[in-house]
mmCIF file of C-alpha atoms in Angstrom:
data_model
loop_
_atom_site.group_PDB
_atom_site.id
_atom_site.type_symbol
_atom_site.label_atom_id
_atom_site.label_comp_id
_atom_site.label_asym_id
_atom_site.label_seq_id
_atom_site.Cartn_x
_atom_site.Cartn_y
_atom_site.Cartn_z
ATOM 1 C CA MET A 1 12.577 16.408 -11.003
ATOM 2 C CA LEU A 2 9.556 14.082 -10.810
ATOM 3 C CA GLY A 3 6.549 16.246 -10.026
ATOM 4 C CA LYS A 4 3.032 17.302 -10.982
ATOM 5 C CA LYS A 5 4.083 19.647 -13.812
ATOM 6 C CA ILE A 6 6.042 17.083 -15.813
ATOM 7 C CA LEU A 7 3.399 14.401 -15.173
ATOM 8 C CA ILE A 8 0.588 16.643 -16.424
ATOM 9 C CA GLU A 9 2.625 17.434 -19.539
ATOM 10 C CA THR A 10 3.327 13.766 -20.330
ATOM 11 C CA VAL A 11 1.093 10.983 -19.001
ATOM 12 C CA GLY A 12 -1.604 13.509 -18.099
ATOM 13 C CA LYS A 13 -2.106 14.563 -21.713
ATOM 14 C CA LYS A 14 -2.044 10.971 -22.921
ATOM 15 C CA TRP A 15 -4.518 9.619 -20.348
ATOM 16 C CA GLU A 16 -6.906 12.566 -20.506
ATOM 17 C CA ILE A 17 -8.443 11.186 -23.690
ATOM 18 C CA TYR A 18 -9.462 8.097 -21.698
ATOM 19 C CA GLY A 19 -11.101 10.198 -18.986
ATOM 20 C CA PHE A 20 -8.240 10.020 -16.486
ATOM 21 C CA LEU A 21 -7.563 13.305 -14.709
ATOM 22 C CA PHE A 22 -4.995 14.297 -12.109
ATOM 23 C CA GLU A 23 -6.462 13.678 -8.646
ATOM 24 C CA LYS A 24 -3.795 14.273 -5.988
ATOM 25 C CA CYS A 25 -0.216 14.043 -4.812
ATOM 26 C CA ASP A 26 0.391 12.229 -1.544
ATOM 27 C CA HIS A 27 3.866 11.484 -0.142
ATOM 28 C CA ASP A 28 5.717 11.357 -3.489
ATOM 29 C CA ARG A 29 2.836 9.478 -5.105
ATOM 30 C CA TRP A 30 0.855 11.126 -7.916
ATOM 31 C CA THR A 31 -2.553 9.723 -8.827
ATOM 32 C CA PHE A 32 -4.748 10.011 -11.923
ATOM 33 C CA SER A 33 -8.289 8.619 -11.835
ATOM 34 C CA ARG A 34 -11.605 8.161 -13.609
ATOM 35 C CA ARG A 35 -14.953 6.627 -12.570
ATOM 36 C CA VAL A 36 -16.507 3.744 -14.514
ATOM 37 C CA ASP A 37 -19.737 2.079 -13.325
ATOM 38 C CA GLU A 38 -19.347 3.362 -9.732
ATOM 39 C CA VAL A 39 -15.748 2.131 -9.583
ATOM 40 C CA ASP A 40 -12.900 4.627 -9.270
ATOM 41 C CA GLN A 41 -9.996 3.418 -11.390
ATOM 42 C CA LYS A 42 -6.675 4.903 -10.302
ATOM 43 C CA ILE A 43 -3.213 4.848 -11.846
ATOM 44 C CA SER A 44 -0.447 6.075 -9.568
ATOM 45 C CA ILE A 45 3.151 7.019 -10.218
ATOM 46 C CA GLN A 46 5.317 6.356 -7.175
ATOM 47 C CA LYS A 47 8.720 7.933 -6.658
ATOM 48 C CA GLY A 48 11.587 5.612 -5.684
ATOM 49 C CA PHE A 49 11.250 4.594 -2.020
ATOM 50 C CA TRP A 50 14.903 5.165 -1.194
ATOM 51 C CA GLY A 51 15.314 8.494 -2.980
ATOM 52 C CA ASP A 52 16.802 6.869 -6.065
ATOM 53 C CA PRO A 53 15.919 8.381 -9.480
ATOM 54 C CA GLU A 54 13.280 5.825 -10.406
ATOM 55 C CA LEU A 55 9.511 5.470 -10.569
ATOM 56 C CA GLN A 56 6.896 2.761 -10.776
ATOM 57 C CA PHE A 57 3.286 2.589 -11.918
ATOM 58 C CA GLU A 58 0.525 1.007 -9.824
ATOM 59 C CA VAL A 59 -3.195 0.375 -10.337
ATOM 60 C CA GLU A 60 -5.920 0.503 -7.682
ATOM 61 C CA LEU A 61 -9.700 0.157 -7.876
ATOM 62 C CA PHE A 62 -12.087 1.710 -5.349
ATOM 63 C CA ARG A 63 -15.772 1.416 -4.639
ATOM 64 C CA GLY A 64 -16.589 3.896 -1.891
ATOM 65 C CA ILE A 65 -13.959 3.431 0.817
ATOM 66 C CA GLU A 66 -13.134 -0.108 -0.303
ATOM 67 C CA ARG A 67 -9.825 -0.457 -2.086
ATOM 68 C CA LYS A 68 -8.676 -3.231 -4.391
ATOM 69 C CA ASP A 69 -4.966 -3.434 -5.068
ATOM 70 C CA VAL A 70 -4.284 -4.833 -8.507
ATOM 71 C CA ARG A 71 -1.101 -6.834 -8.348
ATOM 72 C CA LYS A 72 1.476 -5.978 -10.986
ATOM 73 C CA GLU A 73 1.419 -9.604 -12.169
ATOM 74 C CA LYS A 74 -2.266 -9.218 -13.148
ATOM 75 C CA ILE A 75 -1.546 -6.083 -15.187
ATOM 76 C CA GLN A 76 1.457 -7.785 -16.775
ATOM 77 C CA GLU A 77 -0.749 -10.731 -17.723
ATOM 78 C CA LEU A 78 -3.507 -8.552 -19.212
ATOM 79 C CA SER A 79 -1.240 -6.127 -21.041
ATOM 80 C CA GLY A 80 1.874 -8.102 -21.894
ATOM 81 C CA LEU A 81 3.962 -5.331 -20.285
ATOM 82 C CA LYS A 82 6.429 -7.410 -18.253
ATOM 83 C CA GLU A 83 8.042 -4.313 -16.694
ATOM 84 C CA PHE A 84 4.788 -2.861 -15.364
ATOM 85 C CA GLY A 85 4.962 -2.265 -11.616
ATOM 86 C CA LYS A 86 8.736 -2.596 -11.490
ATOM 87 C CA CYS A 87 11.107 0.254 -10.642
ATOM 88 C CA LEU A 88 11.999 2.138 -13.827
ATOM 89 C CA PRO A 89 15.246 4.131 -13.507
ATOM 90 C CA TYR A 90 16.062 7.385 -15.289
ATOM 91 C CA LYS A 91 19.211 9.516 -15.496
ATOM 92 C CA ASP A 92 18.052 13.114 -15.860
ATOM 93 C CA LYS A 93 15.015 15.258 -16.670
ATOM 94 C CA GLU A 94 15.204 14.546 -20.397
ATOM 95 C CA ASP A 95 15.421 10.805 -19.743
ATOM 96 C CA LEU A 96 12.500 11.066 -17.278
ATOM 97 C CA ARG A 97 10.316 12.863 -19.822
ATOM 98 C CA GLU A 98 11.104 10.206 -22.434
ATOM 99 C CA LEU A 99 10.259 7.429 -19.948
ATOM 100 C CA LEU A 100 6.946 9.045 -19.002
ATOM 101 C CA ASN A 101 5.927 9.580 -22.619
ATOM 102 C CA LYS A 102 6.787 5.989 -23.494
ATOM 103 C CA TRP A 103 4.853 4.504 -20.584
ATOM 104 C CA GLY A 104 2.018 6.979 -20.978
ATOM 105 C CA ASP A 105 1.432 5.532 -24.438
ATOM 106 C CA LEU A 106 1.901 1.910 -23.377
ATOM 107 C CA ILE A 107 -0.507 2.167 -20.455
ATOM 108 C CA GLY A 108 -3.033 4.039 -22.561
ATOM 109 C CA GLU A 109 -2.900 1.442 -25.325
ATOM 110 C CA LYS A 110 -2.554 -1.767 -23.314
ATOM 111 C CA VAL A 111 -3.751 -1.231 -19.744
ATOM 112 C CA ILE A 112 -6.550 1.307 -19.428
ATOM 113 C CA ASP A 113 -9.169 -0.419 -21.562
ATOM 114 C CA ARG A 114 -8.400 -3.748 -19.864
ATOM 115 C CA LEU A 115 -9.133 -2.539 -16.330
ATOM 116 C CA ALA A 116 -12.771 -3.563 -16.721
ATOM 117 C CA ASP A 117 -11.591 -7.157 -17.295
ATOM 118 C CA ILE A 118 -10.219 -7.441 -13.755
ATOM 119 C CA PRO A 119 -12.585 -9.487 -11.572
ATOM 120 C CA VAL A 120 -13.188 -7.718 -8.287
ATOM 121 C CA LYS A 121 -14.862 -9.073 -5.188
ATOM 122 C CA TRP A 122 -16.127 -6.256 -3.008
ATOM 123 C CA HIS A 123 -16.207 -6.889 0.726
ATOM 124 C CA GLU A 124 -17.142 -5.258 3.964
ATOM 125 C CA TRP A 125 -14.486 -3.085 5.567
ATOM 126 C CA PRO A 126 -14.207 -1.705 9.101
ATOM 127 C CA GLY A 127 -15.844 1.707 9.328
ATOM 128 C CA ARG A 128 -14.161 5.033 9.825
ATOM 129 C CA GLU A 129 -15.014 4.783 13.521
ATOM 130 C CA SER A 130 -12.681 1.798 13.813
ATOM 131 C CA GLU A 131 -9.889 3.702 12.062
ATOM 132 C CA LYS A 132 -10.298 6.562 14.539
ATOM 133 C CA LYS A 133 -10.394 4.164 17.460
ATOM 134 C CA LEU A 134 -7.145 2.580 16.248
ATOM 135 C CA TYR A 135 -5.455 5.971 16.070
ATOM 136 C CA GLU A 136 -6.765 7.331 19.360
ATOM 137 C CA LYS A 137 -6.557 4.177 21.505
ATOM 138 C CA ARG A 138 -3.734 2.218 19.878
ATOM 139 C CA GLU A 139 -1.739 1.855 23.105
ATOM 140 C CA GLU A 140 -4.730 0.570 25.076
ATOM 141 C CA LEU A 141 -5.716 -1.808 22.269
ATOM 142 C CA ALA A 142 -2.223 -3.242 21.946
ATOM 143 C CA GLU A 143 -1.902 -3.645 25.722
ATOM 144 C CA ARG A 144 -5.080 -5.730 25.740
ATOM 145 C CA PHE A 145 -3.486 -8.091 23.203
ATOM 146 C CA TYR A 146 -0.215 -8.343 25.156
ATOM 147 C CA LYS A 147 -2.014 -9.202 28.406
ATOM 148 C CA ARG A 148 -4.128 -11.850 26.692
ATOM 149 C CA HIS A 149 -0.991 -13.629 25.539
ATOM 150 C CA GLY A 150 1.189 -12.954 28.579
ATOM 151 C CA ILE A 151 3.781 -10.922 26.654
ATOM 152 C CA ASP A 152 4.752 -7.275 26.265
ATOM 153 C CA GLU A 153 5.594 -4.966 23.375
ATOM 154 C CA GLU A 154 9.300 -5.809 23.651
ATOM 155 C CA ALA A 155 8.670 -9.504 22.966
ATOM 156 C CA ALA A 156 10.789 -10.975 20.182
ATOM 157 C CA GLU A 157 9.545 -10.248 16.689
ATOM 158 C CA GLU A 158 8.957 -13.965 16.005
ATOM 159 C CA ILE A 159 6.838 -14.337 19.156
ATOM 160 C CA LEU A 160 4.672 -11.322 18.336
ATOM 161 C CA LEU A 161 4.156 -12.442 14.743
ATOM 162 C CA GLY A 162 3.328 -15.953 15.899
ATOM 163 C CA LYS A 163 0.690 -14.744 18.363
ATOM 164 C CA MET A 164 -0.790 -12.421 15.726
ATOM 165 C CA LYS A 165 -0.894 -15.301 13.237
ATOM 166 C CA GLU A 166 -2.880 -17.405 15.730
ATOM 167 C CA GLU A 167 -5.515 -14.690 16.021
ATOM 168 C CA TRP A 168 -5.512 -13.862 12.313
ATOM 169 C CA ASP A 169 -6.340 -17.492 11.546
ATOM 170 C CA GLU A 170 -9.215 -17.384 14.053
ATOM 171 C CA ILE A 171 -10.956 -14.401 12.429
ATOM 172 C CA ILE A 172 -10.792 -15.429 8.761
ATOM 173 C CA GLY A 173 -14.243 -16.088 7.354
ATOM 174 C CA LYS A 174 -16.161 -14.834 10.382
ATOM 175 C CA PRO A 175 -18.717 -11.984 10.108
ATOM 176 C CA LEU A 176 -17.201 -8.504 10.410
ATOM 177 C CA ALA A 177 -19.506 -7.572 13.290
ATOM 178 C CA LYS A 178 -18.041 -10.401 15.386
ATOM 179 C CA VAL A 179 -14.342 -9.762 14.673
ATOM 180 C CA GLU A 180 -13.988 -6.032 14.007
ATOM 181 C CA GLU A 181 -12.838 -5.255 17.543
ATOM 182 C CA ARG A 182 -10.191 -7.990 17.312
ATOM 183 C CA MET A 183 -9.057 -6.649 13.944
ATOM 184 C CA VAL A 184 -8.504 -3.198 15.417
ATOM 185 C CA GLU A 185 -6.441 -4.737 18.239
ATOM 186 C CA LEU A 186 -4.309 -6.659 15.748
ATOM 187 C CA ALA A 187 -3.793 -3.506 13.712
ATOM 188 C CA ALA A 188 -2.516 -1.690 16.817
ATOM 189 C CA VAL A 189 -0.027 -4.479 17.572
ATOM 190 C CA TYR A 190 1.081 -4.737 13.948
ATOM 191 C CA GLY A 191 1.561 -0.974 13.742
ATOM 192 C CA LYS A 192 3.668 -0.870 16.911
ATOM 193 C CA LEU A 193 5.836 -3.727 15.635
ATOM 194 C CA TRP A 194 6.254 -1.944 12.289
ATOM 195 C CA ILE A 195 7.480 1.231 14.002
ATOM 196 C CA ARG A 196 9.838 -0.765 16.193
ATOM 197 C CA MET A 197 11.372 -2.512 13.186
ATOM 198 C CA PHE A 198 11.156 0.124 10.439
ATOM 199 C CA LYS A 199 10.692 3.426 12.319
ATOM 200 C CA GLY A 200 7.903 5.861 11.469
ATOM 201 C CA GLU A 201 5.082 7.540 13.349
ATOM 202 C CA TRP A 202 1.289 7.329 13.541
ATOM 203 C CA MET A 203 -0.970 9.887 11.946
ATOM 204 C CA TYR A 204 -4.638 10.110 11.000
ATOM 205 C CA LYS A 205 -5.697 11.107 7.512
ATOM 206 C CA GLU A 206 -9.170 12.218 6.502
ATOM 207 C CA ASN A 207 -9.978 11.131 2.977
ATOM 208 C CA ASP A 208 -13.222 10.302 1.202
ATOM 209 C CA THR A 209 -11.843 7.168 -0.453
ATOM 210 C CA TYR A 210 -8.673 6.025 1.260
ATOM 211 C CA GLY A 211 -7.845 7.407 4.661
ATOM 212 C CA GLY A 212 -7.629 6.412 8.283
ATOM 213 C CA ALA A 213 -4.837 5.563 10.716
ATOM 214 C CA LEU A 214 -1.493 5.144 9.030
ATOM 215 C CA ILE A 215 2.201 4.996 9.767
ATOM 216 C CA THR A 216 4.273 7.520 7.863
ATOM 217 C CA LYS A 217 7.925 8.631 7.759
ATOM 218 C CA SER A 218 8.966 4.988 7.933
ATOM 219 C CA THR A 219 12.266 3.694 6.581
ATOM 220 C CA CYS A 220 10.149 1.381 4.416
ATOM 221 C CA HIS A 221 7.037 3.287 3.290
ATOM 222 C CA ASN A 222 3.620 4.380 4.508
ATOM 223 C CA ILE A 223 1.247 1.627 5.647
ATOM 224 C CA TYR A 224 -2.347 1.446 6.868
ATOM 225 C CA PRO A 225 -2.299 -1.325 9.535
ATOM 226 C CA LEU A 226 -6.051 -1.899 9.732
ATOM 227 C CA LYS A 227 -6.293 -2.194 5.969
ATOM 228 C CA LYS A 228 -3.528 -4.808 5.989
ATOM 229 C CA ILE A 229 -5.382 -6.792 8.651
ATOM 230 C CA THR A 230 -8.640 -6.479 6.705
ATOM 231 C CA ALA A 231 -7.037 -7.709 3.482
ATOM 232 C CA TYR A 232 -5.935 -10.836 5.322
ATOM 233 C CA TRP A 233 -9.416 -11.285 6.818
ATOM 234 C CA HIS A 234 -10.730 -11.183 3.244
ATOM 235 C CA ALA A 235 -8.192 -13.930 2.460
ATOM 236 C CA GLU A 236 -7.082 -11.959 -0.604
ATOM 237 C CA TRP A 237 -3.416 -12.378 0.290
ATOM 238 C CA ASP A 238 -1.820 -15.810 0.536
ATOM 239 C CA GLU A 239 -0.209 -14.927 3.851
ATOM 240 C CA ILE A 240 0.199 -11.582 5.576
ATOM 241 C CA LEU A 241 3.303 -12.856 7.377
ATOM 242 C CA GLU A 242 4.895 -13.527 4.009
ATOM 243 C CA ASP A 243 4.098 -9.942 3.083
ATOM 244 C CA TYR A 244 5.790 -8.718 6.264
ATOM 245 C CA ALA A 245 8.801 -10.963 5.614
ATOM 246 C CA GLU A 246 9.125 -9.536 2.105
ATOM 247 C CA GLU A 247 8.994 -5.987 3.464
ATOM 248 C CA LYS A 248 11.755 -6.851 5.932
ATOM 249 C CA LYS A 249 13.886 -8.489 3.244
ATOM 250 C CA GLU A 250 13.646 -5.421 1.002
ATOM 251 C CA TYR A 251 14.528 -3.167 3.946
ATOM 252 C CA GLU A 252 17.568 -5.254 4.869
ATOM 253 C CA GLU A 253 18.757 -5.248 1.258
ATOM 254 C CA HIS A 254 18.409 -1.474 1.218
ATOM 255 C CA ILE A 255 20.530 -1.157 4.372
ATOM 256 C CA LYS A 256 23.219 -3.407 2.862
ATOM 257 C CA THR A 257 23.250 -1.313 -0.310
ATOM 258 C CA LYS A 258 23.641 1.918 1.680
ATOM 259 C CA ARG A 259 26.539 0.453 3.636
ATOM 260 C CA ARG A 260 28.292 -0.673 0.463
ATOM 261 C CA LYS A 261 27.952 2.811 -1.010
ATOM 262 C CA ARG A 262 29.599 4.355 2.067
ATOM 263 C CA LYS A 263 32.710 2.197 1.675
#
């Protein structure tokens, strides 16, 4: 029901006048983008993670391969749209079309022209070579971490997270050239823990703006481990462990909901 054709006919027509054009579809995520002053502004429509008939809008900014997530709270603050970024349910195709037309107008009128008001700090990011190294040597990299701490990959989740937190805190604020190798190791460990807890499999994606080693087919959603580690190194997130805990909480709530539906 939710697909490129209906998006082009609704939000696509409304955002085209602002210079936004359809860019791609990637794992039930459709993206429209435009370039302003060397920054690629992207608005994505994400299908419901659990297969439910719902969608949500997200905003990202890119400069080269560097990506800046714009938290929904920032868009809500700028636009006054308190539902932005939340899951928006629909009943059928007619209801979906009405929802897309409504939000196409709202985002056009209240979000798009305010994107330039979002302060963005651009940072260094690990190069594509590090992403390839993570994908190709993830087992070796993770094993190095385990040996350093005297544990193995089957260690309790709390122990692994605690050891990762110790190293995360050590690398914050240090030059990329001195900590990049450690960041790749941490990404390998984090990725293996993610698969153990939420399923999924590794893959490597070539992309000019946002690619690299990722975990797909997860019971949560796709993640890029090295990009998560890098965001914490930038100190843009309050606490990456809080982010992980929130992911786990949402997953557990999903499992409970599925079990209730079976009864």
